């Protein structure tokens, strides 16, 4: 049985790699299609070729990176790397919780170091070449250190709690562990813009001026508290513009990148803001949180049933422990995320349409349409991705789909 499961794990890793490459190949075909008449005036020939080259370069990097990480994972499995690491950690640590923390720590650190060259190449070669990169090597490295530290502190704390609970409780482990993870994600959601984001970016209230008064007028109409609209120095890292809604309860806020303010007209900025207010008014954050709480509960329930079985450690040829159970369970469970991913993306795309409709209802659609067009062009987006690629990977509808839905074409 353990041999069959081991073979299934390897087979799935290979399947996932091939499947994603097939999607990428299908997606590249979009560049050979004629642009629909409605979008033809957007890209001139030269810019369209540039967008195509940018997309193909990113695609090549992701192919090399995926090939590398897939090969490493398979080799690590075939040569018993997971069992060797377990023995290595046990050679100098005795305490159960410490062993598991070190195990995850070493694996996590190694995997982020292995992906580092690809992310450096992506940022300082590809993004740089197409004029998007604004980050310096020192900002990049400081970001990396900060996120490593955050992962160690927050992840370490969360893991310690869960392993502690696992040792003290029996069949109710899954429920208590789920409550801890849920509490933790509520905490992150509530303090993301006030505690976490300021570690990486500067957030400031909107300066007085004509943009602010236009936003004030709109915020008054739709009854959204203005003090929760903030400007962020996104230009520190990239010239790409963005805006997002985050937070729950009193912490809810809309963050506008300074690059958005530089790139769009004032009406277009208000339209983007109207879209974000739409996410808030339609309670999309609560909806996605509820779904993630339910799926985490299901995952923990199944894990709780399986974690004490002897099969999980025997698949990797090692002794029973919390960390080995998590690793094997994660691998056996990953085909399910291949199914839940597209479902979450579908829901997210539906929410984008709703937020667009809200913006249209409260501010009209022409400014939003022109802002979407501008951003798509400035970011060199692929205007005609393959429907299957959209189905599996896109959290937002394409420009064409959004314009169609707003009857702007
Ligand atoms: Zn949105």
mmCIF file of C-alpha atoms and ligand atoms in Angstrom:
data_model
loop_
_atom_site.group_PDB
_atom_site.id
_atom_site.type_symbol
_atom_site.label_atom_id
_atom_site.label_comp_id
_atom_site.label_asym_id
_atom_site.label_seq_id
_atom_site.Cartn_x
_atom_site.Cartn_y
_atom_site.Cartn_z
ATOM 1 C CA UNK A 1 0.000 0.000 0.000
ATOM 2 C CA UNK A 2 2.738 2.490 0.938
ATOM 3 C CA UNK A 3 4.604 1.717 -2.309
ATOM 4 C CA UNK A 4 1.456 2.407 -4.352
ATOM 5 C CA UNK A 5 0.826 5.697 -2.547
ATOM 6 C CA UNK A 6 4.475 6.717 -3.014
ATOM 7 C CA UNK A 7 4.169 6.029 -6.758
ATOM 8 C CA UNK A 8 0.896 7.975 -6.878
ATOM 9 C CA UNK A 9 2.544 10.989 -5.227
ATOM 10 C CA UNK A 10 5.369 10.996 -7.807
ATOM 11 C CA UNK A 11 2.870 10.457 -10.632
ATOM 12 C CA UNK A 12 0.784 13.406 -9.493
ATOM 13 C CA UNK A 13 3.800 15.730 -9.260
ATOM 14 C CA UNK A 14 4.718 14.826 -12.849
ATOM 15 C CA UNK A 15 1.098 15.140 -13.980
ATOM 16 C CA UNK A 16 0.802 18.602 -12.450
ATOM 17 C CA UNK A 17 4.009 19.723 -14.165
ATOM 18 C CA UNK A 18 2.878 18.483 -17.590
ATOM 19 C CA UNK A 19 -0.649 19.803 -17.115
ATOM 20 C CA UNK A 20 0.607 23.308 -16.311
ATOM 21 C CA UNK A 21 2.977 23.282 -19.297
ATOM 22 C CA UNK A 22 0.051 22.289 -21.550
ATOM 23 C CA UNK A 23 -1.974 25.215 -20.220
ATOM 24 C CA UNK A 24 0.997 27.549 -20.820
ATOM 25 C CA UNK A 25 1.372 26.290 -24.392
ATOM 26 C CA UNK A 26 -2.329 26.768 -25.112
ATOM 27 C CA UNK A 27 -2.159 30.218 -23.594
ATOM 28 C CA UNK A 28 0.719 31.326 -25.827
ATOM 29 C CA UNK A 29 -1.490 30.778 -28.886
ATOM 30 C CA UNK A 30 -3.507 33.865 -27.936
ATOM 31 C CA UNK A 31 -0.662 36.040 -29.230
ATOM 32 C CA UNK A 32 -1.147 34.685 -32.751
ATOM 33 C CA UNK A 33 -4.861 35.616 -32.842
ATOM 34 C CA UNK A 34 -6.160 38.852 -34.356
ATOM 35 C CA UNK A 35 -7.189 41.347 -31.700
ATOM 36 C CA UNK A 36 -10.953 41.955 -31.736
ATOM 37 C CA UNK A 37 -11.850 45.208 -33.476
ATOM 38 C CA UNK A 38 -12.845 46.834 -30.188
ATOM 39 C CA UNK A 39 -9.323 46.455 -28.781
ATOM 40 C CA UNK A 40 -7.328 47.088 -31.941
ATOM 41 C CA UNK A 41 -6.845 50.769 -31.239
ATOM 42 C CA UNK A 42 -5.355 49.989 -27.809
ATOM 43 C CA UNK A 43 -2.032 48.351 -28.684
ATOM 44 C CA UNK A 44 0.001 49.705 -31.542
ATOM 45 C CA UNK A 45 2.051 47.153 -33.462
ATOM 46 C CA UNK A 46 5.295 47.894 -31.630
ATOM 47 C CA UNK A 47 3.769 47.803 -28.161
ATOM 48 C CA UNK A 48 1.890 44.614 -28.975
ATOM 49 C CA UNK A 49 5.139 42.911 -29.983
ATOM 50 C CA UNK A 50 6.707 44.147 -26.751
ATOM 51 C CA UNK A 51 3.808 42.727 -24.695
ATOM 52 C CA UNK A 52 4.184 39.401 -26.489
ATOM 53 C CA UNK A 53 7.942 39.273 -25.890
ATOM 54 C CA UNK A 54 7.414 40.116 -22.196
ATOM 55 C CA UNK A 55 4.852 37.348 -21.800
ATOM 56 C CA UNK A 56 7.040 34.772 -23.556
ATOM 57 C CA UNK A 57 10.064 35.658 -21.427
ATOM 58 C CA UNK A 58 8.052 35.284 -18.221
ATOM 59 C CA UNK A 59 6.702 32.004 -19.530
ATOM 60 C CA UNK A 60 10.193 30.671 -20.243
ATOM 61 C CA UNK A 61 11.370 31.586 -16.739
ATOM 62 C CA UNK A 62 8.387 29.881 -15.142
ATOM 63 C CA UNK A 63 9.027 26.765 -17.249
ATOM 64 C CA UNK A 64 12.681 26.567 -16.147
ATOM 65 C CA UNK A 65 11.791 27.283 -12.529
ATOM 66 C CA UNK A 66 8.980 24.692 -12.496
ATOM 67 C CA UNK A 67 11.211 22.091 -14.158
ATOM 68 C CA UNK A 68 13.927 22.732 -11.580
ATOM 69 C CA UNK A 69 11.645 22.572 -8.516
ATOM 70 C CA UNK A 70 9.744 19.530 -9.822
ATOM 71 C CA UNK A 71 13.012 17.667 -10.474
ATOM 72 C CA UNK A 72 14.413 18.544 -7.041
ATOM 73 C CA UNK A 73 11.196 17.400 -5.336
ATOM 74 C CA UNK A 74 11.173 14.080 -7.198
ATOM 75 C CA UNK A 75 14.879 13.439 -6.548
ATOM 76 C CA UNK A 76 14.400 14.323 -2.873
ATOM 77 C CA UNK A 77 11.549 11.795 -2.682
ATOM 78 C CA UNK A 78 13.373 9.045 -4.597
ATOM 79 C CA UNK A 79 16.581 9.341 -2.573
ATOM 80 C CA UNK A 80 14.792 9.389 0.765
ATOM 81 C CA UNK A 81 15.589 13.030 1.504
ATOM 82 C CA UNK A 82 12.626 13.492 3.832
ATOM 83 C CA UNK A 83 13.750 10.553 6.001
ATOM 84 C CA UNK A 84 17.392 11.681 5.977
ATOM 85 C CA UNK A 85 16.455 15.176 7.091
ATOM 86 C CA UNK A 86 14.347 13.656 9.874
ATOM 87 C CA UNK A 87 17.325 11.614 11.136
ATOM 88 C CA UNK A 88 19.630 14.602 10.834
ATOM 89 C CA UNK A 89 17.372 16.839 12.954
ATOM 90 C CA UNK A 90 16.916 14.072 15.530
ATOM 91 C CA UNK A 91 20.695 13.762 15.838
ATOM 92 C CA UNK A 92 20.900 17.050 17.713
ATOM 93 C CA UNK A 93 17.369 17.856 18.951
ATOM 94 C CA UNK A 94 15.325 15.815 21.418
ATOM 95 C CA UNK A 95 12.171 17.745 22.131
ATOM 96 C CA UNK A 96 9.251 16.757 19.845
ATOM 97 C CA UNK A 97 8.104 20.306 19.154
ATOM 98 C CA UNK A 98 11.653 21.507 18.518
ATOM 99 C CA UNK A 99 12.279 18.629 16.077
ATOM 100 C CA UNK A 100 9.168 19.518 14.061
ATOM 101 C CA UNK A 101 9.966 23.255 14.089
ATOM 102 C CA UNK A 102 13.524 22.640 12.902
ATOM 103 C CA UNK A 103 12.315 20.200 10.255
ATOM 104 C CA UNK A 104 9.867 22.688 8.734
ATOM 105 C CA UNK A 105 12.355 25.522 9.204
ATOM 106 C CA UNK A 106 15.141 23.774 7.267
ATOM 107 C CA UNK A 107 12.791 22.619 4.478
ATOM 108 C CA UNK A 108 11.191 26.055 4.166
ATOM 109 C CA UNK A 109 14.535 27.861 4.173
ATOM 110 C CA UNK A 110 16.016 25.489 1.585
ATOM 111 C CA UNK A 111 13.031 25.843 -0.713
ATOM 112 C CA UNK A 112 13.059 29.638 -0.527
ATOM 113 C CA UNK A 113 16.814 29.681 -1.247
ATOM 114 C CA UNK A 114 16.302 27.390 -4.253
ATOM 115 C CA UNK A 115 13.629 29.678 -5.709
ATOM 116 C CA UNK A 116 15.637 32.841 -4.988
ATOM 117 C CA UNK A 117 17.710 32.890 -8.224
ATOM 118 C CA UNK A 118 14.512 32.707 -10.268
ATOM 119 C CA UNK A 119 12.892 35.548 -8.400
ATOM 120 C CA UNK A 120 16.079 37.654 -8.719
ATOM 121 C CA UNK A 121 16.177 36.960 -12.454
ATOM 122 C CA UNK A 122 12.467 37.767 -12.824
ATOM 123 C CA UNK A 123 12.793 41.075 -10.984
ATOM 124 C CA UNK A 124 16.195 42.363 -12.091
ATOM 125 C CA UNK A 125 16.279 40.977 -15.625
ATOM 126 C CA UNK A 126 12.755 40.619 -16.994
ATOM 127 C CA UNK A 127 10.833 43.288 -15.032
ATOM 128 C CA UNK A 128 13.853 45.612 -15.365
ATOM 129 C CA UNK A 129 14.109 45.096 -19.132
ATOM 130 C CA UNK A 130 10.459 46.076 -19.661
ATOM 131 C CA UNK A 131 10.720 49.093 -17.382
ATOM 132 C CA UNK A 132 8.603 47.755 -14.501
ATOM 133 C CA UNK A 133 11.212 47.142 -11.838
ATOM 134 C CA UNK A 134 11.859 49.972 -9.387
ATOM 135 C CA UNK A 135 13.325 47.948 -6.515
ATOM 136 C CA UNK A 136 17.010 48.002 -5.633
ATOM 137 C CA UNK A 137 19.037 44.950 -4.635
ATOM 138 C CA UNK A 138 19.163 46.235 -1.060
ATOM 139 C CA UNK A 139 15.357 46.721 -0.821
ATOM 140 C CA UNK A 140 14.961 43.262 -2.349
ATOM 141 C CA UNK A 141 17.276 41.653 0.208
ATOM 142 C CA UNK A 142 15.785 43.582 3.147
ATOM 143 C CA UNK A 143 12.296 42.462 2.027
ATOM 144 C CA UNK A 144 13.542 38.900 1.924
ATOM 145 C CA UNK A 145 15.012 39.115 5.445
ATOM 146 C CA UNK A 146 11.859 40.714 6.825
ATOM 147 C CA UNK A 147 9.578 38.083 5.329
ATOM 148 C CA UNK A 148 11.846 35.289 6.550
ATOM 149 C CA UNK A 149 11.786 36.760 10.060
ATOM 150 C CA UNK A 150 8.001 37.204 9.947
ATOM 151 C CA UNK A 151 7.579 33.605 8.805
ATOM 152 C CA UNK A 152 9.851 32.356 11.571
ATOM 153 C CA UNK A 153 8.077 34.371 14.293
ATOM 154 C CA UNK A 154 4.431 34.018 13.189
ATOM 155 C CA UNK A 155 4.738 30.594 11.546
ATOM 156 C CA UNK A 156 6.835 29.273 14.440
ATOM 157 C CA UNK A 157 4.302 30.482 16.984
ATOM 158 C CA UNK A 158 1.369 28.986 15.096
ATOM 159 C CA UNK A 159 3.137 25.647 14.587
ATOM 160 C CA UNK A 160 4.211 25.428 18.234
ATOM 161 C CA UNK A 161 0.621 25.962 19.349
ATOM 162 C CA UNK A 162 -0.745 23.363 16.931
ATOM 163 C CA UNK A 163 1.835 20.701 17.820
ATOM 164 C CA UNK A 164 1.259 21.387 21.518
ATOM 165 C CA UNK A 165 -2.495 20.932 21.029
ATOM 166 C CA UNK A 166 -1.897 17.769 19.012
ATOM 167 C CA UNK A 167 0.025 16.234 21.908
ATOM 168 C CA UNK A 168 -2.519 17.224 24.562
ATOM 169 C CA UNK A 169 -5.780 16.432 22.800
ATOM 170 C CA UNK A 170 -7.157 13.323 21.181
ATOM 171 C CA UNK A 171 -9.977 13.200 18.696
ATOM 172 C CA UNK A 172 -10.795 16.901 19.126
ATOM 173 C CA UNK A 173 -7.400 17.974 17.829
ATOM 174 C CA UNK A 174 -8.786 18.946 14.425
ATOM 175 C CA UNK A 175 -11.383 21.308 15.887
ATOM 176 C CA UNK A 176 -9.006 23.075 18.286
ATOM 177 C CA UNK A 177 -6.280 23.358 15.644
ATOM 178 C CA UNK A 178 -8.868 24.756 13.225
ATOM 179 C CA UNK A 179 -9.967 27.325 15.841
ATOM 180 C CA UNK A 180 -6.334 28.410 16.330
ATOM 181 C CA UNK A 181 -5.723 28.806 12.572
ATOM 182 C CA UNK A 182 -9.032 30.641 12.156
ATOM 183 C CA UNK A 183 -8.241 33.007 15.028
ATOM 184 C CA UNK A 184 -4.811 33.593 13.533
ATOM 185 C CA UNK A 185 -6.185 34.473 10.085
ATOM 186 C CA UNK A 186 -8.788 36.793 11.623
ATOM 187 C CA UNK A 187 -5.936 38.531 13.438
ATOM 188 C CA UNK A 188 -3.953 38.882 10.200
ATOM 189 C CA UNK A 189 -7.031 40.167 8.338
ATOM 190 C CA UNK A 190 -7.737 42.730 11.051
ATOM 191 C CA UNK A 191 -4.178 44.032 11.392
ATOM 192 C CA UNK A 192 -2.823 43.594 7.867
ATOM 193 C CA UNK A 193 -2.827 47.276 6.872
ATOM 194 C CA UNK A 194 -2.020 48.603 10.358
ATOM 195 C CA UNK A 195 0.729 46.177 11.462
ATOM 196 C CA UNK A 196 2.063 44.007 8.642
ATOM 197 C CA UNK A 197 1.974 46.219 5.553
ATOM 198 C CA UNK A 198 3.817 49.139 7.269
ATOM 199 C CA UNK A 199 6.767 46.768 7.788
ATOM 200 C CA UNK A 200 7.281 46.883 4.025
ATOM 201 C CA UNK A 201 5.604 50.067 2.809
ATOM 202 C CA UNK A 202 4.814 53.611 3.797
ATOM 203 C CA UNK A 203 1.093 54.312 4.098
ATOM 204 C CA UNK A 204 -0.215 57.851 4.257
ATOM 205 C CA UNK A 205 -3.601 59.536 4.231
ATOM 206 C CA UNK A 206 -4.628 61.304 1.010
ATOM 207 C CA UNK A 207 -3.226 64.823 0.639
ATOM 208 C CA UNK A 208 -5.781 67.656 0.372
ATOM 209 C CA UNK A 209 -6.378 68.739 -3.228
ATOM 210 C CA UNK A 210 -8.709 68.145 -6.125
ATOM 211 C CA UNK A 211 -8.250 64.347 -6.108
ATOM 212 C CA UNK A 212 -9.048 64.200 -2.423
ATOM 213 C CA UNK A 213 -12.163 66.327 -2.813
ATOM 214 C CA UNK A 214 -13.388 64.177 -5.720
ATOM 215 C CA UNK A 215 -12.856 61.114 -3.539
ATOM 216 C CA UNK A 216 -14.570 62.839 -0.586
ATOM 217 C CA UNK A 217 -17.619 63.558 -2.738
ATOM 218 C CA UNK A 218 -17.827 59.955 -3.891
ATOM 219 C CA UNK A 219 -17.181 58.533 -0.417
ATOM 220 C CA UNK A 220 -20.025 60.668 0.957
ATOM 221 C CA UNK A 221 -22.451 59.418 -1.712
ATOM 222 C CA UNK A 222 -21.749 55.762 -0.997
ATOM 223 C CA UNK A 223 -21.185 56.274 2.736
ATOM 224 C CA UNK A 224 -17.635 54.949 2.993
ATOM 225 C CA UNK A 225 -15.423 56.391 5.777
ATOM 226 C CA UNK A 226 -12.722 58.492 4.142
ATOM 227 C CA UNK A 227 -10.142 57.984 6.860
ATOM 228 C CA UNK A 228 -9.860 54.417 5.655
ATOM 229 C CA UNK A 229 -8.562 55.388 2.234
ATOM 230 C CA UNK A 230 -4.765 55.324 2.136
ATOM 231 C CA UNK A 231 -1.980 55.922 -0.308
ATOM 232 C CA UNK A 232 0.916 53.434 -0.470
ATOM 233 C CA UNK A 233 4.405 53.885 -1.938
ATOM 234 C CA UNK A 234 4.116 50.992 -4.415
ATOM 235 C CA UNK A 235 6.580 52.849 -6.671
ATOM 236 C CA UNK A 236 9.337 51.735 -4.283
ATOM 237 C CA UNK A 237 9.260 48.305 -5.960
ATOM 238 C CA UNK A 238 7.396 48.398 -9.252
ATOM 239 C CA UNK A 239 5.875 50.846 -11.689
ATOM 240 C CA UNK A 240 2.784 48.658 -11.967
ATOM 241 C CA UNK A 241 -0.304 50.279 -10.486
ATOM 242 C CA UNK A 242 -2.759 48.613 -8.153
ATOM 243 C CA UNK A 243 -5.424 49.132 -5.490
ATOM 244 C CA UNK A 244 -6.971 46.749 -3.001
ATOM 245 C CA UNK A 245 -9.484 46.434 -0.231
ATOM 246 C CA UNK A 246 -8.526 44.762 3.027
ATOM 247 C CA UNK A 247 -9.483 44.409 6.668
ATOM 248 C CA UNK A 248 -12.513 43.507 8.711
ATOM 249 C CA UNK A 249 -14.666 45.541 11.093
ATOM 250 C CA UNK A 250 -13.040 48.856 12.032
ATOM 251 C CA UNK A 251 -9.810 48.016 10.235
ATOM 252 C CA UNK A 252 -11.388 47.918 6.785
ATOM 253 C CA UNK A 253 -9.481 50.082 4.358
ATOM 254 C CA UNK A 254 -8.809 50.747 0.710
ATOM 255 C CA UNK A 255 -5.172 51.098 -0.302
ATOM 256 C CA UNK A 256 -4.299 52.991 -3.493
ATOM 257 C CA UNK A 257 -0.774 52.662 -4.905
ATOM 258 C CA UNK A 258 0.977 55.951 -5.640
ATOM 259 C CA UNK A 259 1.666 54.525 -9.115
ATOM 260 C CA UNK A 260 -2.099 54.414 -9.708
ATOM 261 C CA UNK A 261 -2.320 58.094 -8.883
ATOM 262 C CA UNK A 262 0.489 58.873 -11.346
ATOM 263 C CA UNK A 263 -0.911 56.715 -14.109
ATOM 264 C CA UNK A 264 -4.634 57.532 -14.111
ATOM 265 C CA UNK A 265 -6.751 60.641 -14.331
ATOM 266 C CA UNK A 266 -8.625 61.731 -11.189
ATOM 267 C CA UNK A 267 -11.951 60.405 -12.524
ATOM 268 C CA UNK A 268 -10.309 57.079 -13.319
ATOM 269 C CA UNK A 269 -8.864 56.860 -9.792
ATOM 270 C CA UNK A 270 -12.300 57.487 -8.272
ATOM 271 C CA UNK A 271 -13.663 54.760 -10.577
ATOM 272 C CA UNK A 272 -11.032 52.275 -9.335
ATOM 273 C CA UNK A 273 -11.911 53.290 -5.787
ATOM 274 C CA UNK A 274 -15.606 52.746 -6.593
ATOM 275 C CA UNK A 275 -14.740 49.207 -7.689
ATOM 276 C CA UNK A 276 -12.949 48.572 -4.366
ATOM 277 C CA UNK A 277 -15.878 50.046 -2.417
ATOM 278 C CA UNK A 278 -18.000 47.545 -4.391
ATOM 279 C CA UNK A 279 -15.961 44.673 -2.920
ATOM 280 C CA UNK A 280 -16.628 46.108 0.520
ATOM 281 C CA UNK A 281 -20.352 46.763 0.019
ATOM 282 C CA UNK A 282 -20.901 43.287 -1.432
ATOM 283 C CA UNK A 283 -19.085 41.768 1.560
ATOM 284 C CA UNK A 284 -16.646 39.823 -0.617
ATOM 285 C CA UNK A 285 -14.027 39.645 2.136
ATOM 286 C CA UNK A 286 -16.430 37.929 4.523
ATOM 287 C CA UNK A 287 -17.528 35.566 1.786
ATOM 288 C CA UNK A 288 -14.009 34.416 0.936
ATOM 289 C CA UNK A 289 -13.108 34.169 4.633
ATOM 290 C CA UNK A 290 -16.145 31.982 5.291
ATOM 291 C CA UNK A 291 -15.168 29.689 2.425
ATOM 292 C CA UNK A 292 -11.598 29.416 3.592
ATOM 293 C CA UNK A 293 -12.747 28.647 7.163
ATOM 294 C CA UNK A 294 -14.958 25.842 5.872
ATOM 295 C CA UNK A 295 -12.260 24.345 3.656
ATOM 296 C CA UNK A 296 -9.695 24.555 6.494
ATOM 297 C CA UNK A 297 -12.169 22.778 8.772
ATOM 298 C CA UNK A 298 -12.596 19.968 6.225
ATOM 299 C CA UNK A 299 -8.826 19.697 5.723
ATOM 300 C CA UNK A 300 -8.145 19.563 9.472
ATOM 301 C CA UNK A 301 -10.935 17.028 9.972
ATOM 302 C CA UNK A 302 -9.454 14.665 7.373
ATOM 303 C CA UNK A 303 -5.920 15.269 8.655
ATOM 304 C CA UNK A 304 -7.089 14.544 12.214
ATOM 305 C CA UNK A 305 -8.419 11.160 11.042
ATOM 306 C CA UNK A 306 -5.258 10.275 9.141
ATOM 307 C CA UNK A 307 -2.393 11.684 11.190
ATOM 308 C CA UNK A 308 -2.048 8.725 13.546
ATOM 309 C CA UNK A 309 -2.096 6.087 10.852
ATOM 310 C CA UNK A 310 1.170 4.222 10.291
ATOM 311 C CA UNK A 311 0.809 4.505 6.536
ATOM 312 C CA UNK A 312 1.807 8.183 6.302
ATOM 313 C CA UNK A 313 5.340 7.772 7.754
ATOM 314 C CA UNK A 314 5.860 4.422 6.018
ATOM 315 C CA UNK A 315 5.345 6.096 2.627
ATOM 316 C CA UNK A 316 8.531 8.096 3.273
ATOM 317 C CA UNK A 317 10.206 5.233 5.128
ATOM 318 C CA UNK A 318 10.558 7.034 8.436
ATOM 319 C CA UNK A 319 9.231 6.988 11.974
ATOM 320 C CA UNK A 320 5.937 8.569 13.003
ATOM 321 C CA UNK A 321 5.948 12.285 13.767
ATOM 322 C CA UNK A 322 3.800 15.367 13.370
ATOM 323 C CA UNK A 323 5.941 16.939 10.645
ATOM 324 C CA UNK A 324 6.150 13.786 8.514
ATOM 325 C CA UNK A 325 2.375 13.331 8.747
ATOM 326 C CA UNK A 326 1.862 16.939 7.599
ATOM 327 C CA UNK A 327 4.269 16.561 4.658
ATOM 328 C CA UNK A 328 2.774 13.289 3.383
ATOM 329 C CA UNK A 329 -0.772 14.440 3.995
ATOM 330 C CA UNK A 330 -0.033 17.639 2.058
ATOM 331 C CA UNK A 331 1.219 15.619 -0.904
ATOM 332 C CA UNK A 332 -1.741 13.235 -0.890
ATOM 333 C CA UNK A 333 -4.121 16.164 -0.528
ATOM 334 C CA UNK A 334 -2.647 18.307 -3.316
ATOM 335 C CA UNK A 335 -4.834 16.827 -6.122
ATOM 336 C CA UNK A 336 -7.770 18.303 -4.221
ATOM 337 C CA UNK A 337 -6.289 21.792 -4.403
ATOM 338 C CA UNK A 338 -6.016 21.370 -8.161
ATOM 339 C CA UNK A 339 -9.834 21.276 -7.995
ATOM 340 C CA UNK A 340 -10.467 23.881 -5.294
ATOM 341 C CA UNK A 341 -8.110 26.433 -6.932
ATOM 342 C CA UNK A 342 -10.288 26.917 -10.049
ATOM 343 C CA UNK A 343 -13.398 27.044 -7.850
ATOM 344 C CA UNK A 344 -11.920 29.891 -5.796
ATOM 345 C CA UNK A 345 -10.822 31.657 -8.992
ATOM 346 C CA UNK A 346 -14.322 31.316 -10.427
ATOM 347 C CA UNK A 347 -15.777 32.924 -7.333
ATOM 348 C CA UNK A 348 -13.166 35.662 -7.396
ATOM 349 C CA UNK A 349 -13.965 36.467 -11.050
ATOM 350 C CA UNK A 350 -17.678 36.583 -10.195
ATOM 351 C CA UNK A 351 -16.875 39.065 -7.413
ATOM 352 C CA UNK A 352 -14.863 41.218 -9.825
ATOM 353 C CA UNK A 353 -17.899 41.474 -12.114
ATOM 354 C CA UNK A 354 -20.029 42.443 -9.108
ATOM 355 C CA UNK A 355 -17.567 45.136 -8.015
ATOM 356 C CA UNK A 356 -17.462 46.493 -11.586
ATOM 357 C CA UNK A 357 -21.270 46.548 -11.651
ATOM 358 C CA UNK A 358 -21.292 48.421 -8.344
ATOM 359 C CA UNK A 359 -18.834 50.987 -9.700
ATOM 360 C CA UNK A 360 -20.969 51.403 -12.817
ATOM 361 C CA UNK A 361 -24.108 51.864 -10.725
ATOM 362 C CA UNK A 362 -22.576 54.488 -8.424
ATOM 363 C CA UNK A 363 -20.057 56.246 -10.691
ATOM 364 C CA UNK A 364 -20.811 55.232 -14.277
ATOM 365 C CA UNK A 365 -18.701 52.824 -16.310
ATOM 366 C CA UNK A 366 -16.723 54.986 -18.734
ATOM 367 C CA UNK A 367 -13.972 56.079 -16.300
ATOM 368 C CA UNK A 368 -13.575 52.520 -14.976
ATOM 369 C CA UNK A 369 -13.419 51.164 -18.528
ATOM 370 C CA UNK A 370 -10.730 53.640 -19.539
ATOM 371 C CA UNK A 371 -8.735 52.950 -16.341
ATOM 372 C CA UNK A 372 -8.847 49.203 -17.028
ATOM 373 C CA UNK A 373 -7.705 49.757 -20.602
ATOM 374 C CA UNK A 374 -4.856 52.012 -19.505
ATOM 375 C CA UNK A 375 -3.641 49.569 -16.872
ATOM 376 C CA UNK A 376 -3.847 46.564 -19.212
ATOM 377 C CA UNK A 377 -1.766 48.357 -21.828
ATOM 378 C CA UNK A 378 0.752 49.862 -19.401
ATOM 379 C CA UNK A 379 1.263 46.468 -17.768
ATOM 380 C CA UNK A 380 1.682 44.789 -21.186
ATOM 381 C CA UNK A 381 -1.102 42.316 -20.387
ATOM 382 C CA UNK A 382 -2.056 39.404 -22.584
ATOM 383 C CA UNK A 383 -5.422 40.538 -23.913
ATOM 384 C CA UNK A 384 -6.465 37.108 -25.205
ATOM 385 C CA UNK A 385 -5.490 34.381 -22.745
ATOM 386 C CA UNK A 386 -6.836 30.892 -23.462
ATOM 387 C CA UNK A 387 -10.243 30.103 -21.849
ATOM 388 C CA UNK A 388 -8.746 27.090 -20.035
ATOM 389 C CA UNK A 389 -5.886 29.159 -18.735
ATOM 390 C CA UNK A 390 -8.416 31.701 -17.456
ATOM 391 C CA UNK A 391 -10.435 28.892 -15.876
ATOM 392 C CA UNK A 392 -7.460 27.529 -13.904
ATOM 393 C CA UNK A 393 -5.354 30.616 -13.205
ATOM 394 C CA UNK A 394 -7.222 33.915 -13.524
ATOM 395 C CA UNK A 395 -8.619 35.510 -10.375
ATOM 396 C CA UNK A 396 -9.818 38.472 -12.501
ATOM 397 C CA UNK A 397 -11.778 38.365 -15.761
ATOM 398 C CA UNK A 398 -9.874 39.610 -18.826
ATOM 399 C CA UNK A 399 -10.142 43.203 -20.008
ATOM 400 C CA UNK A 400 -12.395 42.137 -22.888
ATOM 401 C CA UNK A 401 -14.720 40.198 -20.571
ATOM 402 C CA UNK A 402 -14.977 43.112 -18.131
ATOM 403 C CA UNK A 403 -15.653 45.671 -20.838
ATOM 404 C CA UNK A 404 -18.299 43.389 -22.324
ATOM 405 C CA UNK A 405 -19.969 42.917 -18.960
ATOM 406 C CA UNK A 406 -20.102 46.693 -18.464
ATOM 407 C CA UNK A 407 -21.475 47.073 -22.022
ATOM 408 C CA UNK A 408 -18.518 49.266 -22.830
ATOM 409 C CA UNK A 409 -17.903 47.546 -26.165
HETATM 410 ZN ZN1 LIG B 1 -11.518 43.835 -7.687
#
